GROMACS .gro file of C-alpha atoms in nm:
model
  173
    1MET     CA    1   0.000   0.000   0.000
    2ARG     CA    2   0.131   0.343  -0.090
    3GLU     CA    3   0.098   0.611   0.173
    4SER     CA    4  -0.078   0.922   0.042
    5ASP     CA    5   0.064   1.267   0.101
    6ALA     CA    6  -0.241   1.358   0.313
    7VAL     CA    7  -0.191   1.054   0.540
    8SER     CA    8   0.183   1.124   0.570
    9ALA     CA    9   0.122   1.488   0.663
   10TRP     CA   10  -0.136   1.383   0.922
   11LEU     CA   11   0.094   1.120   1.076
   12VAL     CA   12   0.396   1.353   1.079
   13GLN     CA   13   0.207   1.593   1.308
   14ALA     CA   14   0.202   1.324   1.577
   15ALA     CA   15   0.554   1.191   1.516
   16ALA     CA   16   0.753   1.130   1.833
   17GLU     CA   17   1.072   1.095   1.628
   18PRO     CA   18   1.209   1.263   1.315
   19ALA     CA   19   0.984   1.176   1.025
   20ASP     CA   20   1.215   1.273   0.740
   21GLN     CA   21   1.293   0.906   0.673
   22TRP     CA   22   0.933   0.789   0.635
   23HIS     CA   23   0.918   0.803   0.257
   24LYS     CA   24   1.268   0.657   0.228
   25ARG     CA   25   1.179   0.365   0.456
   26PRO     CA   26   0.801   0.310   0.435
   27ARG     CA   27   0.827  -0.039   0.589
   28LEU     CA   28   0.968   0.076   0.922
   29PRO     CA   29   0.741   0.113   1.226
   30ARG     CA   30   0.673   0.463   1.354
   31LEU     CA   31   0.625   0.602   1.702
   32LEU     CA   32   0.333   0.845   1.728
   33ARG     CA   33   0.218   1.063   2.017
   34CYS     CA   34  -0.145   1.039   2.119
   35GLY     CA   35  -0.336   1.359   2.191
   36ILE     CA   36  -0.197   1.550   1.891
   37THR     CA   37  -0.408   1.440   1.592
   38PHE     CA   38  -0.588   1.148   1.757
   39ASP     CA   39  -0.653   0.974   2.087
   40LEU     CA   40  -0.650   0.598   2.116
   41VAL     CA   41  -0.910   0.356   2.256
   42LEU     CA   42  -0.768   0.023   2.378
   43THR     CA   43  -0.997  -0.276   2.408
   44ASP     CA   44  -0.992  -0.654   2.368
   45THR     CA   45  -0.943  -0.760   2.007
   46ALA     CA   46  -1.257  -0.976   2.010
   47ALA     CA   47  -1.468  -0.688   2.146
   48PHE     CA   48  -1.330  -0.459   1.876
   49ARG     CA   49  -1.413  -0.706   1.600
   50THR     CA   50  -1.772  -0.735   1.718
   51ALA     CA   51  -1.798  -0.358   1.769
   52ALA     CA   52  -1.656  -0.293   1.420
   53ALA     CA   53  -1.915  -0.527   1.269
   54LEU     CA   54  -2.185  -0.342   1.464
   55LEU     CA   55  -2.052  -0.003   1.350
   56GLU     CA   56  -2.076  -0.119   0.989
   57GLN     CA   57  -2.422  -0.264   1.051
   58TYR     CA   58  -2.529   0.079   1.184
   59GLU     CA   59  -2.359   0.245   0.884
   60GLN     CA   60  -2.104   0.423   1.105
   61PRO     CA   61  -1.751   0.470   0.969
   62VAL     CA   62  -1.470   0.262   1.114
   63GLY     CA   63  -1.151   0.466   1.102
   64PRO     CA   64  -0.791   0.356   1.145
   65ALA     CA   65  -0.745   0.067   1.387
   66LEU     CA   66  -0.462  -0.167   1.483
   67THR     CA   67  -0.429  -0.496   1.662
   68LEU     CA   68  -0.159  -0.551   1.921
   69PRO     CA   69  -0.130  -0.932   1.906
   70ALA     CA   70   0.118  -0.971   2.191
   71ILE     CA   71  -0.134  -0.832   2.441
   72GLY     CA   72  -0.461  -0.930   2.269
   73LYS     CA   73  -0.576  -0.571   2.230
   74ALA     CA   74  -0.702  -0.349   1.953
   75ALA     CA   75  -0.623   0.021   1.931
   76ILE     CA   76  -0.881   0.240   1.759
   77LEU     CA   77  -0.795   0.596   1.659
   78VAL     CA   78  -1.059   0.846   1.772
   79PRO     CA   79  -1.065   1.227   1.755
   80GLN     CA   80  -0.811   1.412   1.966
   81GLY     CA   81  -0.946   1.527   2.304
   82ILE     CA   82  -1.170   1.225   2.366
   83ALA     CA   83  -0.941   1.086   2.640
   84ASP     CA   84  -1.062   1.358   2.880
   85LYS     CA   85  -1.428   1.277   2.807
   86TRP     CA   86  -1.399   0.897   2.785
   87PRO     CA   87  -1.454   0.811   3.156
   88ALA     CA   88  -1.781   1.009   3.162
   89LEU     CA   89  -1.889   0.857   2.832
   90ILE     CA   90  -1.832   0.502   2.959
   91ALA     CA   91  -2.004   0.586   3.291
   92SER     CA   92  -2.309   0.718   3.101
   93LEU     CA   93  -2.347   0.375   2.942
   94ALA     CA   94  -2.378   0.210   3.286
   95TRP     CA   95  -2.077  -0.010   3.217
   96PRO     CA   96  -2.081  -0.293   3.472
   97PRO     CA   97  -1.828  -0.214   3.748
   98GLU     CA   98  -1.683  -0.567   3.740
   99ALA     CA   99  -1.627  -0.560   3.363
  100GLN     CA  100  -1.298  -0.448   3.215
  101ARG     CA  101  -1.350  -0.105   3.063
  102PRO     CA  102  -1.187   0.005   2.741
  103LEU     CA  103  -0.924   0.272   2.802
  104CYS     CA  104  -0.872   0.591   2.608
  105LEU     CA  105  -0.520   0.731   2.591
  106GLY     CA  106  -0.440   1.092   2.507
  107GLN     CA  107  -0.149   1.326   2.567
  108GLY     CA  108   0.153   1.167   2.732
  109HIS     CA  109   0.106   0.832   2.557
  110THR     CA  110   0.259   0.692   2.241
  111ILE     CA  111   0.189   0.403   2.007
  112GLN     CA  112   0.412   0.226   1.761
  113ILE     CA  113   0.238   0.179   1.428
  114PRO     CA  114   0.358  -0.036   1.142
  115GLY     CA  115   0.477   0.132   0.828
  116LEU     CA  116   0.195   0.154   0.576
  117ALA     CA  117   0.410  -0.033   0.326
  118ALA     CA  118   0.508  -0.296   0.583
  119ARG     CA  119   0.531  -0.652   0.463
  120GLY     CA  120   0.428  -0.949   0.673
  121GLY     CA  121   0.658  -1.067   0.944
  122VAL     CA  122   0.700  -0.980   1.309
  123SER     CA  123   0.548  -0.653   1.424
  124LEU     CA  124   0.420  -0.519   1.753
  125SER     CA  125   0.109  -0.396   1.576
  126ARG     CA  126  -0.087  -0.465   1.259
  127TRP     CA  127  -0.330  -0.243   1.073
  128VAL     CA  128  -0.683  -0.383   1.068
  129VAL     CA  129  -0.811  -0.063   0.909
  130PRO     CA  130  -0.522   0.144   0.772
  131PRO     CA  131  -0.553   0.522   0.759
  132GLU     CA  132  -0.690   0.638   0.427
  133ALA     CA  133  -0.741   0.995   0.315
  134THR     CA  134  -0.983   1.132   0.061
  135GLY     CA  135  -0.806   1.399  -0.137
  136PRO     CA  136  -0.617   1.645   0.082
  137TYR     CA  137  -0.822   1.568   0.394
  138PRO     CA  138  -0.693   1.365   0.691
  139PRO     CA  139  -0.833   1.017   0.760
  140LEU     CA  140  -1.182   0.988   0.900
  141LEU     CA  141  -1.163   0.865   1.260
  142THR     CA  142  -1.411   0.643   1.442
  143SER     CA  143  -1.674   0.832   1.641
  144ALA     CA  144  -1.603   0.784   2.011
  145GLY     CA  145  -1.972   0.783   2.108
  146ALA     CA  146  -2.067   0.525   1.847
  147LEU     CA  147  -1.760   0.313   1.935
  148ALA     CA  148  -1.841   0.319   2.309
  149ARG     CA  149  -2.203   0.215   2.244
  150CYS     CA  150  -2.096  -0.065   2.010
  151LEU     CA  151  -1.831  -0.188   2.256
  152MET     CA  152  -2.102  -0.199   2.524
  153GLU     CA  153  -2.335  -0.384   2.288
  154ALA     CA  154  -2.052  -0.622   2.191
  155ARG     CA  155  -2.030  -0.732   2.556
  156SER     CA  156  -2.394  -0.836   2.561
  157PRO     CA  157  -2.453  -1.211   2.539
  158ALA     CA  158  -2.785  -1.125   2.369
  159ASN     CA  159  -2.597  -0.970   2.077
  160GLU     CA  160  -2.659  -1.196   1.777
  161LEU     CA  161  -2.301  -1.136   1.657
  162ASN     CA  162  -2.177  -1.310   1.973
  163ARG     CA  163  -2.376  -1.631   1.919
  164GLY     CA  164  -2.362  -1.938   1.705
  165PRO     CA  165  -2.195  -2.025   1.377
  166ASN     CA  166  -2.235  -1.671   1.239
  167SER     CA  167  -2.022  -1.521   1.513
  168PRO     CA  168  -1.759  -1.295   1.353
  169THR     CA  169  -1.419  -1.454   1.342
  170GLY     CA  170  -1.251  -1.140   1.223
  171TYR     CA  171  -1.327  -0.795   1.100
  172ARG     CA  172  -1.288  -0.752   0.728
  173ARG     CA  173  -1.351  -0.427   0.556
   0.00000   0.00000   0.00000
């Protein structure tokens, strides 16, 4: 996959390291700071896959998202500034106190992303939904409110996507 100029410019804003080598080495991972152009929601990979299927079912866009296989988590990019509002958003959904809550990371946190031209092999993270830009505009990010509701719904045993042979085995866009 070739990285568009709009995606590169958007990623460079959050670069935690010099980004002048990105086009020379598009396969290398990159370290990005949260809270600059995006915040990051961390949740279980299985919950993300179900939530992503629900978002598509509800015709809500699913923006850039990664899996972190070593820890069984997914990282979903949401608009910058959501980290401050996330605890109240989750509380408004009456999230069960005993259930593990998805976290939202903002300023002061970083994430290593794979290069957009990365080949297979060992990586700390893998794009499930790579960032894509339309024209000169930055990538569309997942709505935090819709994501939180779908993550809550994904937890429900009554959710038809969690039952039987039609249970999603992986999110495919």
